[in-house]
Coordinates of C-alpha atoms and ligand atoms in Angstrom, one line a residue:
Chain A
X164 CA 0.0 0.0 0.0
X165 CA 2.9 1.9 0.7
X166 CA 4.8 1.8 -2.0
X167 CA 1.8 3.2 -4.2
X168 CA 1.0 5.8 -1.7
X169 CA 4.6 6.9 -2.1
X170 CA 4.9 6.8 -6.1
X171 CA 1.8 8.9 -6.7
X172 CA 3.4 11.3 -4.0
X173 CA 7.0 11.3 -6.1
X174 CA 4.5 11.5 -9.4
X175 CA 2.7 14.8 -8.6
X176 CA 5.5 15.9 -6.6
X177 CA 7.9 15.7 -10.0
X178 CA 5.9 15.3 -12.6
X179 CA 2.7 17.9 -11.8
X180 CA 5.6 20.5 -10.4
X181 CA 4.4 20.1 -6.3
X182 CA 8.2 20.7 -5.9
X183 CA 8.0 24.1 -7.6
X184 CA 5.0 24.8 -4.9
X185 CA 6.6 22.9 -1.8
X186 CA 9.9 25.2 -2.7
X187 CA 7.5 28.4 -2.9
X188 CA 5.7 27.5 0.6
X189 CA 9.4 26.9 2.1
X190 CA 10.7 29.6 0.9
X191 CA 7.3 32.2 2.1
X192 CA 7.6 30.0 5.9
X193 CA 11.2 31.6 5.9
X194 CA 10.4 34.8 5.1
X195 CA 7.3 35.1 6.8
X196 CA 9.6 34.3 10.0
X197 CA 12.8 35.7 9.5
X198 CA 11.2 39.3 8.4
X199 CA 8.4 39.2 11.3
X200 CA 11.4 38.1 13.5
X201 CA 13.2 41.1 12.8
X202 CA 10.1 43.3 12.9
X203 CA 9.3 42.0 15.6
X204 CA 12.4 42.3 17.2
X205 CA 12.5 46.5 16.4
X206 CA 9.0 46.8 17.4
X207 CA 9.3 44.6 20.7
X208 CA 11.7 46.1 21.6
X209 CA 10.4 49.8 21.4
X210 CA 7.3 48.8 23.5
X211 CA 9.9 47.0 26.2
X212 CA 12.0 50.6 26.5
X213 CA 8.9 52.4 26.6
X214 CA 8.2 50.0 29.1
X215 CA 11.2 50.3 31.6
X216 CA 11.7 54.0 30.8
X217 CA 11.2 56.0 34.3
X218 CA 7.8 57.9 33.8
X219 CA 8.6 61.4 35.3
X220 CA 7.7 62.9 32.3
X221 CA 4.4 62.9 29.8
X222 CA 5.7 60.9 26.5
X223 CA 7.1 57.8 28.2
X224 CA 3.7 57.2 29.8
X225 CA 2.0 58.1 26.4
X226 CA 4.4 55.2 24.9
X227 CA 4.1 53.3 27.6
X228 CA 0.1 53.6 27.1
X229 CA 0.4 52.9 23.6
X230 CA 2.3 49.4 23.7
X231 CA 0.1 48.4 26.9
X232 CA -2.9 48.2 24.6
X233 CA -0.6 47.0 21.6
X234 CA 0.6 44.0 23.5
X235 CA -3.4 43.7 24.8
X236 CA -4.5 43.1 21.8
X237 CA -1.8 40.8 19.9
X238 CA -1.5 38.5 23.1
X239 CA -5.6 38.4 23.0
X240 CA -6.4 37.3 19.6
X241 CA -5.4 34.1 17.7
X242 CA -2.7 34.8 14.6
X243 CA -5.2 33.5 12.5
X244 CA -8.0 36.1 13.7
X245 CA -5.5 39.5 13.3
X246 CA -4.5 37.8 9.9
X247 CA -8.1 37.6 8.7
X248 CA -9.3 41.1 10.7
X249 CA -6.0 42.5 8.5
X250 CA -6.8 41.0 5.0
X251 CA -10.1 41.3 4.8
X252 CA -11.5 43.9 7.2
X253 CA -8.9 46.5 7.6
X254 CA -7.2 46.5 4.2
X255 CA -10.6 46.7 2.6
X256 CA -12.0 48.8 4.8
X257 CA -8.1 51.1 3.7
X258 CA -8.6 50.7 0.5
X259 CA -5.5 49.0 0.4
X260 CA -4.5 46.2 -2.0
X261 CA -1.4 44.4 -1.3
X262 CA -0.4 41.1 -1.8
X263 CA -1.3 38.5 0.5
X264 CA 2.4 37.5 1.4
X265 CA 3.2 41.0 2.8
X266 CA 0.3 41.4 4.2
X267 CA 1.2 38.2 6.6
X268 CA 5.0 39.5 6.7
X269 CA 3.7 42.5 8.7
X270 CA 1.1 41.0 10.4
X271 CA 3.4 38.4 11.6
X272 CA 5.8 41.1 12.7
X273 CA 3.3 43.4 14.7
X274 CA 2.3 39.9 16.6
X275 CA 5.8 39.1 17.2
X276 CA 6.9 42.3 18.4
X277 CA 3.7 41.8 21.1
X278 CA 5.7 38.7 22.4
X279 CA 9.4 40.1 21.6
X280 CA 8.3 43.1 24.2
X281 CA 7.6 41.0 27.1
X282 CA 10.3 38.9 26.3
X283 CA 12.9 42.4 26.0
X284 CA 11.4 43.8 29.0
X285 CA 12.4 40.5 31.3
X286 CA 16.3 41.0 29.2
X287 CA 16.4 44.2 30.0
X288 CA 15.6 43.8 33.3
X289 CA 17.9 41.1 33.9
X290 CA 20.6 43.6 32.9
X291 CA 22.8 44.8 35.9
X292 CA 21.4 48.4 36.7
X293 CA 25.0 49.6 37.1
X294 CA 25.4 49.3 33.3
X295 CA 22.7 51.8 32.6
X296 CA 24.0 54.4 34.8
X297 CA 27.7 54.0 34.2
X298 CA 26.5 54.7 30.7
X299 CA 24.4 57.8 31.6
X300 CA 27.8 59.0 34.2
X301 CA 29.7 59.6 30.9
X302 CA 26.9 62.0 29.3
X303 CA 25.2 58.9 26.9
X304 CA 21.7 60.0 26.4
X305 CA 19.0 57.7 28.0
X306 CA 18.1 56.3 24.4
X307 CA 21.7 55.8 23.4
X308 CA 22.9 53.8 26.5
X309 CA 19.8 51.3 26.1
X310 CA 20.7 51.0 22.0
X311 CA 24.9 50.5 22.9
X312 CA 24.8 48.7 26.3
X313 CA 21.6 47.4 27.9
X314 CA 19.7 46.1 24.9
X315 CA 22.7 44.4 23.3
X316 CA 23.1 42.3 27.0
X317 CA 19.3 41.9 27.4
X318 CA 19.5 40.3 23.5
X319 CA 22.4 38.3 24.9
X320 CA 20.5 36.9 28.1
X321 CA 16.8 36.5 26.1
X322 CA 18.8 34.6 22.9
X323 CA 17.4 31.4 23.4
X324 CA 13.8 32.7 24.1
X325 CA 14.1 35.1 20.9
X326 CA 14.6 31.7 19.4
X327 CA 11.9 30.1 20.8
X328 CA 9.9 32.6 19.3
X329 CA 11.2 32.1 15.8
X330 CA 10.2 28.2 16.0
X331 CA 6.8 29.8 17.2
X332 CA 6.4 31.8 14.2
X333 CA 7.9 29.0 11.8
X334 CA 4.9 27.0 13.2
X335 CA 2.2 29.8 12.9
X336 CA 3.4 29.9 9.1
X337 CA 0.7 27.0 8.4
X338 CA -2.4 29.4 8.9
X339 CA -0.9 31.6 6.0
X340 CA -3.3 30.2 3.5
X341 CA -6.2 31.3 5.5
X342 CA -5.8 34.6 3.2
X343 CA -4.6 33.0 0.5
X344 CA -0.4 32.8 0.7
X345 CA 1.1 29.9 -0.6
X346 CA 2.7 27.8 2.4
X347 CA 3.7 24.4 3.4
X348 CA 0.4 23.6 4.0
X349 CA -1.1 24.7 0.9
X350 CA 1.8 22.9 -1.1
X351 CA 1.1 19.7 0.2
X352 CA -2.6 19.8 -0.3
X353 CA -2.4 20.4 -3.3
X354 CA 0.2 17.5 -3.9
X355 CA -2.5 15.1 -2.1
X356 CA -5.2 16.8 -3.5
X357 CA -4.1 15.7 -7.0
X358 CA -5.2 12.4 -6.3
X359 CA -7.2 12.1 -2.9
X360 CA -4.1 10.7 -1.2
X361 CA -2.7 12.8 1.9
X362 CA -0.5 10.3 4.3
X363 CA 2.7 11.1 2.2
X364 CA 2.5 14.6 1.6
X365 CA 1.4 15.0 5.3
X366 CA 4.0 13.2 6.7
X367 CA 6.5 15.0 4.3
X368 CA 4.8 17.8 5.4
X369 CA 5.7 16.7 9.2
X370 CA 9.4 15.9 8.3
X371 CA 9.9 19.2 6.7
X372 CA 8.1 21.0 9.6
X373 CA 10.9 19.4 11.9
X374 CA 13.9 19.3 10.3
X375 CA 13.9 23.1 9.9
X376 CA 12.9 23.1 13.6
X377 CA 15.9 21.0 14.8
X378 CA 18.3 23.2 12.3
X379 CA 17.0 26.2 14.0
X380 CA 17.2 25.2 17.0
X381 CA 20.8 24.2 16.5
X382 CA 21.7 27.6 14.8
X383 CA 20.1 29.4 18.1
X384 CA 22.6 27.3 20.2
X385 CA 25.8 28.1 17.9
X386 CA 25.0 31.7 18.2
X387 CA 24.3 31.5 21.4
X388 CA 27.8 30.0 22.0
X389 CA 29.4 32.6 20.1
X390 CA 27.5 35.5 22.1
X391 CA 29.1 34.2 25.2
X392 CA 32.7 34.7 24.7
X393 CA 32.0 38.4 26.0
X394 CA 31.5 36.2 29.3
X395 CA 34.5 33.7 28.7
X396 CA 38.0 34.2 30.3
X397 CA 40.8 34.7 27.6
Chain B
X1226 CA 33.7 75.2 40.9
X1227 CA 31.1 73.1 42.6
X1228 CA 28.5 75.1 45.1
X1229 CA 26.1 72.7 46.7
X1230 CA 23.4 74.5 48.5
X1231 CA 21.1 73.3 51.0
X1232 CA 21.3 69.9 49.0
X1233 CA 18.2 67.6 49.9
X1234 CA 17.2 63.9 48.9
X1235 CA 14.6 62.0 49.8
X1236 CA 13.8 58.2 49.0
X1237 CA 9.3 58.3 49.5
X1238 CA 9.4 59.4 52.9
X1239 CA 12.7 58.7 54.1
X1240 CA 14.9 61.7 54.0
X1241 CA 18.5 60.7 53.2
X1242 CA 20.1 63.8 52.6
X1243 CA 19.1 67.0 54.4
X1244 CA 20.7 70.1 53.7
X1245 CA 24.5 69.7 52.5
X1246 CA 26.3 72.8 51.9
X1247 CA 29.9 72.7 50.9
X1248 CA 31.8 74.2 47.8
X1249 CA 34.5 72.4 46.0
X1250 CA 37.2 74.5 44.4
X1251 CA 39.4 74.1 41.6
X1252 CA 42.0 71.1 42.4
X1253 CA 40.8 70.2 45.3
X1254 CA 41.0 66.6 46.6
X1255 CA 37.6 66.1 48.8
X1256 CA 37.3 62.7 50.7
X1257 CA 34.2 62.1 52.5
X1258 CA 33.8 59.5 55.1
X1259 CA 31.3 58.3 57.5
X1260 CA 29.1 55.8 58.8
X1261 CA 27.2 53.1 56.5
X1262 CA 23.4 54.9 55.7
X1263 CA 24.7 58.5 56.6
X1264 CA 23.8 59.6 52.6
X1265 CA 27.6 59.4 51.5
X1266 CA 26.6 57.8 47.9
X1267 CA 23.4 59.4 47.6
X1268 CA 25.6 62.9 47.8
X1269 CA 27.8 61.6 45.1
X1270 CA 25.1 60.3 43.2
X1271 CA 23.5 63.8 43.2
X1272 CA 26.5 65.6 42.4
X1273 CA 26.0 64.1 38.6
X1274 CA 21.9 63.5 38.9
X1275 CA 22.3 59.8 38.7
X1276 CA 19.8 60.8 41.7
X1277 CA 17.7 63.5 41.2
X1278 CA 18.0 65.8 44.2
X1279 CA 14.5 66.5 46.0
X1280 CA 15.4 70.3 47.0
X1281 CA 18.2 72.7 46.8
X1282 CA 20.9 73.3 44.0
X1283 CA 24.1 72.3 42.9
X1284 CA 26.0 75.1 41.1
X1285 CA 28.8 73.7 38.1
X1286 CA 29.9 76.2 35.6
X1287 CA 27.1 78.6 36.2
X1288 CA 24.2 76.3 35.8
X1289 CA 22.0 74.3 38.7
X1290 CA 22.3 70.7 37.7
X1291 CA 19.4 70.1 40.3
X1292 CA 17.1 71.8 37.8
X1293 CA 15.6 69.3 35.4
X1294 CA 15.5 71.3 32.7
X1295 CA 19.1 71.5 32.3
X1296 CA 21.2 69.2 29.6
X1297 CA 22.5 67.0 32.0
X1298 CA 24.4 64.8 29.8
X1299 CA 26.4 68.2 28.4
X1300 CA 27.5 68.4 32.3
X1301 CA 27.9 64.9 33.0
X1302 CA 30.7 64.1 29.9
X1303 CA 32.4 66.9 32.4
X1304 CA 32.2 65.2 35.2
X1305 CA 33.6 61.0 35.6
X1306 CA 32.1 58.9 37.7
X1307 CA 34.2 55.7 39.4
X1308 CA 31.8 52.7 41.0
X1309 CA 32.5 50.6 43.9
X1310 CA 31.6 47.7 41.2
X1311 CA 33.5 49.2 38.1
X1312 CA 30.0 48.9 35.4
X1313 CA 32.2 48.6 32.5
X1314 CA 30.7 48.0 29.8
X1315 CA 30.0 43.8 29.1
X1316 CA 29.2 43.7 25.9
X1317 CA 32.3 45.8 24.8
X1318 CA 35.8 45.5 24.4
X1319 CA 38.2 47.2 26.9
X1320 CA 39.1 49.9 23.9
X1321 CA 35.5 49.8 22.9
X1322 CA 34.5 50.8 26.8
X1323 CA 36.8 53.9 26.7
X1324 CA 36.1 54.9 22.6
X1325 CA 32.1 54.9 23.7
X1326 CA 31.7 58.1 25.4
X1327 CA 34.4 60.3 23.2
X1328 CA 32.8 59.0 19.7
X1329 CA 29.0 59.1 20.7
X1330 CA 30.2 62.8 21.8
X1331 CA 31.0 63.6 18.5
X1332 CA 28.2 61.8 17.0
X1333 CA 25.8 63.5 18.8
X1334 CA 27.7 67.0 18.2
X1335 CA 27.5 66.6 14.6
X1336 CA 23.5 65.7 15.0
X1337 CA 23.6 69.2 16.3
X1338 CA 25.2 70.8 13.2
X1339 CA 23.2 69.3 11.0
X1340 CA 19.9 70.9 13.0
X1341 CA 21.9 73.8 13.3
X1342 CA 22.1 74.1 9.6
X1343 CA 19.0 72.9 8.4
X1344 CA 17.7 76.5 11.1
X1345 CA 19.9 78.9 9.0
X1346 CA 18.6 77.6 6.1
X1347 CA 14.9 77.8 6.7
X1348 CA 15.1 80.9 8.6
X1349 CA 18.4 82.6 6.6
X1350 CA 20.3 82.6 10.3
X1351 CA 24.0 82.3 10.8
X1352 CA 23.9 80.6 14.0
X1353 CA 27.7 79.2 13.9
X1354 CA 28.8 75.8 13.8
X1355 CA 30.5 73.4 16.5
X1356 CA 33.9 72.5 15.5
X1357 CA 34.0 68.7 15.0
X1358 CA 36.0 66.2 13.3
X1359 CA 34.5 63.6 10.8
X1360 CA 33.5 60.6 12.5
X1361 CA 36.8 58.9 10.9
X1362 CA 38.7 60.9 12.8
X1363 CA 36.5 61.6 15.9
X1364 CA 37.1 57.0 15.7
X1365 CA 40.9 57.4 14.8
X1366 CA 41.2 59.9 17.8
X1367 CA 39.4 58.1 20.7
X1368 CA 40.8 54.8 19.6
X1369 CA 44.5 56.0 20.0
X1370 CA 43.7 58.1 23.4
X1371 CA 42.3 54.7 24.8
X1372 CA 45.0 53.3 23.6
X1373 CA 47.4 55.8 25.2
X1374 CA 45.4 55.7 28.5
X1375 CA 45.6 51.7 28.3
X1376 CA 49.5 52.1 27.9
X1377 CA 49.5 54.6 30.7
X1378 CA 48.1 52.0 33.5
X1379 CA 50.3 49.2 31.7
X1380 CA 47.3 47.0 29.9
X1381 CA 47.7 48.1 26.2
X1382 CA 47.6 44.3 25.5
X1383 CA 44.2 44.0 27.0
X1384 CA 42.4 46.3 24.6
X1385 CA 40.5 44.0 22.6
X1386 CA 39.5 41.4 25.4
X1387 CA 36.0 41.2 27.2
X1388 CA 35.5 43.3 31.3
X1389 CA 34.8 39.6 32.4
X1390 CA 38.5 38.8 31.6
X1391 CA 40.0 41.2 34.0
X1392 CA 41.3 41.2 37.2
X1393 CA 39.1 42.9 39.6
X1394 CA 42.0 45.8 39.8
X1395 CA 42.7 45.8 36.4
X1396 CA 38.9 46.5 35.9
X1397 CA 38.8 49.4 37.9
X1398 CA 41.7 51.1 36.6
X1399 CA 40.1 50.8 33.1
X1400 CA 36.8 52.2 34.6
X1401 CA 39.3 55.0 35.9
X1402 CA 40.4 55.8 32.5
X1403 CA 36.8 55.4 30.8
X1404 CA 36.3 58.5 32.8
X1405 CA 39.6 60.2 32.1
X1406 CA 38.9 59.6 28.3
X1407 CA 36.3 62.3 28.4
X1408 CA 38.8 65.0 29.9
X1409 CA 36.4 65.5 32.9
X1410 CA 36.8 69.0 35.1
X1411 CA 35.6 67.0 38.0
X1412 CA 35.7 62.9 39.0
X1413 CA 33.8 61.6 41.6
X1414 CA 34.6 57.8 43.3
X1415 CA 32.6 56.3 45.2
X1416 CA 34.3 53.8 47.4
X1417 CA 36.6 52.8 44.4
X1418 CA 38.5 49.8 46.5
X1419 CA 35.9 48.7 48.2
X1420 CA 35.0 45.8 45.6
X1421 CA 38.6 44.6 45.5
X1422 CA 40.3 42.0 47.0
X1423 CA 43.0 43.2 49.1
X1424 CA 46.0 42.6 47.1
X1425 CA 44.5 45.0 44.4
X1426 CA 43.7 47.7 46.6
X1427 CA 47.3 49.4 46.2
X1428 CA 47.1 49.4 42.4
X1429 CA 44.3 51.4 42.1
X1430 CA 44.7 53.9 45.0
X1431 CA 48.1 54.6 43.2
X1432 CA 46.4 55.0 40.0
X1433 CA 43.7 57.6 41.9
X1434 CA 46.4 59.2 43.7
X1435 CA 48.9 59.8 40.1
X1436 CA 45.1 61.7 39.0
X1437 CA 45.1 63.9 42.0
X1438 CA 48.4 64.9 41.4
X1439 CA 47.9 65.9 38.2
X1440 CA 45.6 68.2 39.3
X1441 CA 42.3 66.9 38.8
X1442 CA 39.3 68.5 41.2
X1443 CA 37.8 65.0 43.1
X1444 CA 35.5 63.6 45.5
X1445 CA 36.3 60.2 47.2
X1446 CA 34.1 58.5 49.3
X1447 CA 36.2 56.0 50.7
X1448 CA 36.6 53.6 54.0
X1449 CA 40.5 54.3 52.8
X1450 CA 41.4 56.6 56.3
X1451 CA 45.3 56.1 55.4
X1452 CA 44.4 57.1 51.8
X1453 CA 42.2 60.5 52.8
X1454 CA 45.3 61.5 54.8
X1455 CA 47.6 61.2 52.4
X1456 CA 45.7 62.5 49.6
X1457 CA 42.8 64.4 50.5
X1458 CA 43.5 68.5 51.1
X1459 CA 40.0 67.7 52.8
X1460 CA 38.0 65.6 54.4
X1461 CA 33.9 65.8 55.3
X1462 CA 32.3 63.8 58.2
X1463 CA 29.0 62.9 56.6
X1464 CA 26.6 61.8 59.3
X1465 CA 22.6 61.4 59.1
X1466 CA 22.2 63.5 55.7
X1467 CA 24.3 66.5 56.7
X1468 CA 28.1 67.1 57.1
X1469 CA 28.9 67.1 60.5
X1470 CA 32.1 68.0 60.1
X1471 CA 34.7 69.0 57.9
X1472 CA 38.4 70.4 57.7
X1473 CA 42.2 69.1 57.1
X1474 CA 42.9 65.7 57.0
X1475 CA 44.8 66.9 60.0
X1476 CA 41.8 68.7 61.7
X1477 CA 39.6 65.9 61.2
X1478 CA 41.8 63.0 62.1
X1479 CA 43.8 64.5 64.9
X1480 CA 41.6 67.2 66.4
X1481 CA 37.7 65.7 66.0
X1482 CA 35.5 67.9 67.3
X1483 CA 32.0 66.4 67.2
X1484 CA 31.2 63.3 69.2
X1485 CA 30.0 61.6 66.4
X1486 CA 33.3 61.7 64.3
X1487 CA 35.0 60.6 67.6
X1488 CA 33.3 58.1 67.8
X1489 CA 33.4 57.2 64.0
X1490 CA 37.1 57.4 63.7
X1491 CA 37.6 55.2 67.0
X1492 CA 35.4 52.5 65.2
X1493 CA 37.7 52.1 62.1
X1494 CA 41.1 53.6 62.5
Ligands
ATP1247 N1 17.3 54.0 45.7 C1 17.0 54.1 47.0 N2 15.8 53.9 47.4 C2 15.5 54.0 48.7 N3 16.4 54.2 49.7 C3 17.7 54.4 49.3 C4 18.1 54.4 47.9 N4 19.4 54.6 47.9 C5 19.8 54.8 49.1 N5 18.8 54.7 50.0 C6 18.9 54.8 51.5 O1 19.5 56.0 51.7 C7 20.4 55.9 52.9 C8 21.8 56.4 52.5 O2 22.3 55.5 51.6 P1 23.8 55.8 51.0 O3 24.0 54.7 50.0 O4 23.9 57.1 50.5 O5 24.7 55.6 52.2 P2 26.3 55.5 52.3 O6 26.7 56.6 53.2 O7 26.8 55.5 50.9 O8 26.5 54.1 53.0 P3 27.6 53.0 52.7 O9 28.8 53.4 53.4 O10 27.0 51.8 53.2 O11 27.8 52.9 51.2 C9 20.4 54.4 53.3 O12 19.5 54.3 54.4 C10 19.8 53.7 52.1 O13 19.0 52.7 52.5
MG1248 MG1 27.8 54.1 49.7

């Protein structure tokens, strides 16, 4: 049963051109999470500053305010729903028309940075306080000091959560093609769509899924490694 | 050069400073000692608005730093601050910990032009320029004054390694330098030795006491009695949030008045 299973899986996957698709839906995954990473990242941490900036005066609170309800509303809806309220209720609603893949690269980015902040905010935090003020003794601006000393040591110490998140978001790629992005998902169904048979491309689907995992995973830990040598003696 | 006045801090309700009035002129080498609690790093800390003081003012080059809507940061690349636990930077190099300060200085100088210009422009001004170098040579210029600095407290061959590689001394004599980089008027330690394992304590006292006799104006607060006699040309009792006392090194140490500095000095001499 297998072995025709498998040879109408290699058939549609060469001969109809899945490949073409499966390459397309690899290649969206990566740059829905690297990019929304990276947003994410900027935007995260933004909100976490805003966050852990003393509020004597009027625009930190207003920031402050801001990224409270931001990180409210990203944490409190699924991806799916903010991908949906984005593509076909606030882009309309715009007037907007972009295409669907960018529209998930931001939307994936503004989620992200909801998570990134919380995630920033325990880095900073974890960040000795003298660093901050030995920076501010030699005349650094407040906004300065964060960007050259604290945030690079709060990215150091939250490095393996940042990568958790990036797994998260590799995950979260398979609800893409609720607005119409061509993904993993969508690549394989059509593959078993071609003829009604879905245990190969599913479980191809599966393998894929976790051997980009486990590489990430594994890049996270190298880079973790070579982030430490700022902590290692000689 | 520095005129405190009626200099008050309070933490909520508790007051830890309340009323300190001293001036500190040109050159002079100021330790302050005292009893844990009595406000001695909370002074410090004021003298540069790492705390923001609650009431009173602090006079430095004409201005009150106490008021908030002074540009602190203008004052503070004038005046270095050394910590009992060093803060040097982690995440960067010991060149990169003393270039920070000198090139973001420049950076943010020629920010300033740039808005200067863009004002004569719009409204047909001639508001001059600051005179700054190109951030090449701003770069070229801090890298080869930290390197001269490093050379100067013997650890030129440490520039390029990580704080967490250095010797607890060794760190603080760095710190020592990050400050120096900036050509401060002022420096201000706050119990420099006190993080350091004894047989690191003479390196850096030596490396504080070469700074004083260049002339540099500083404040020490320091459990160092042997190191205020030798190299303070004054001394100041702090006790409760006020100075109780103040005078030579001889006055203090030889002829205490107050009962309170008696008592003090019989506790740790
Ligand atoms: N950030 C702060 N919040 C609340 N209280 C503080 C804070 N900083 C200092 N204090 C309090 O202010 C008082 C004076 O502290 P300070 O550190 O100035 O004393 P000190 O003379 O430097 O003592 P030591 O010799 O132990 O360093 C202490 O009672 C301390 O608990
Ligand atoms: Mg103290």
């Amino acid at each position: 049963m297998w072995e025709a299973k498998w040879n109408a899986f290699i058939k549609t996957f060469i001969e109809s051109e899945g490949y073409i698709r499966v390459l397309t839906g690899l290649k969206n995954t990566a740059l829905i999470a690297v990019i929304g990473l990276l947003i994410g990242i900027v935007i995260g941490t933004l909100i976490a500053i805003a966050a852990v900036t003393p509020k004597y005066k009027v625009a930190p609170r207003i920031f402050d305010g801001i990224g409270k309800v931001y990180v409210g509303f990203f944490r409190g809806t699924p991806m799916v729903v903010q991908l949906l309220l984005t593509y076909y209720v606030l882009l309309p609603l715009l007037g907007i028309k972009i295409d669907s893949l960018m529209v998930c690269i931001i939307v994936f980015g503004m989620n992200s940075g909801a998570y990134v902040s919380e995630i920033m905010r325990s880095g900073i935090q974890s960040v000795d306080g003298g660093q901050l003020e030995a920076a501010r003794a030699v005349g650094l601006p407040y906004g300065t000091s964060m960007i050259k000393v604290v945030i690079p040591q709060a990215i150091k110490n939250i490095l393996p959560t940042l990568g958790n998140e990036f797994i998260t978001l590799i995950k979260e790629t398979s609800v893409v093609s609720f607005v119409g992005a061509l993904d993993l998902y969508t690549a394989f169904s059509y593959i078993g769509s071609n003829n009604y048979e879905f245990m190969v491309p599913y479980l191809v689907m599966a393998a894929i899924y976790l051997t980009l995992i486990l590489v990430v995973t594994l890049l996270v830990r190298i880079l973790e490694r070579r982030m430490k040598k700022s902590d290692r003696r000689h | 050069m520095i005129d405190v006045i009626n200099l008050q801090k309070s933490f909520g309700k508790k007051e830890v400073l309340k009323g300190v009035n001293v001036t500190i002129e040109e050159g002079e080498k100021v330790a302050i000692i005292g009893p844990s609690g009595s406000g001695k790093s909370t002074f410090l800390r004021c003298l540069n608005c790492l705390e923001d003081p609650t009431g009173g003012s602090i006079i430095f080059e004409g201005e009150d730093l106490a008021d908030l809507k002074v540009d602190i940061n203008k004052h503070r690349e004038n005046i270095g601050m050394v910590f009992q636990h060093f803060n040097l930077f982690n995440n960067l190099t010991v060149k990169q910990n003393i270039m920070l300060a000198p090139v973001t200085l420049n950076k943010k100088k020629r920010a300033k032009n740039r808005r200067i210009k863009l004002y004569n422009a719009i409204f047909k001004k001639d508001k001059p320029l600051y005179a700054v170098s190109s951030l090449k040579d701003a770069k070229k210029e801090a890298e080869e004054n930290a390197l001269r600095l490093l050379n100067r407290i013997g650890l030129a061959d440490k520039a390029d390694v990580y704080p967490s590689t250095l010797s607890g001394g060794q760190k603080q004599r760095v710190a020592i330098v990050r400050a120096l980089a900036m050509n401060p008027k002022v420096m201000l330690f706050d119990e420099p030795t006190s993080a350091l394992d004894p047989e690191m304590v003479g390196e850096v006292l030596d490396l504080i006491k070469e700074v004083a006799d260049e002339g540099m104006t500083m404040l020490i607060v320091t459990h160092e009695m042997g190191f205020a006699k030798n190299v303070a040309s004054r001394v100041l009792f702090m006790d409760d949030g006020v100075i109780k006392e103040e005078g030579t090194p001889e006055q203090i140490f030889e002829h205490p008045e107050c009962e309170r500095l008696r008592d003090f000095l019989e506790k740790v001499l």
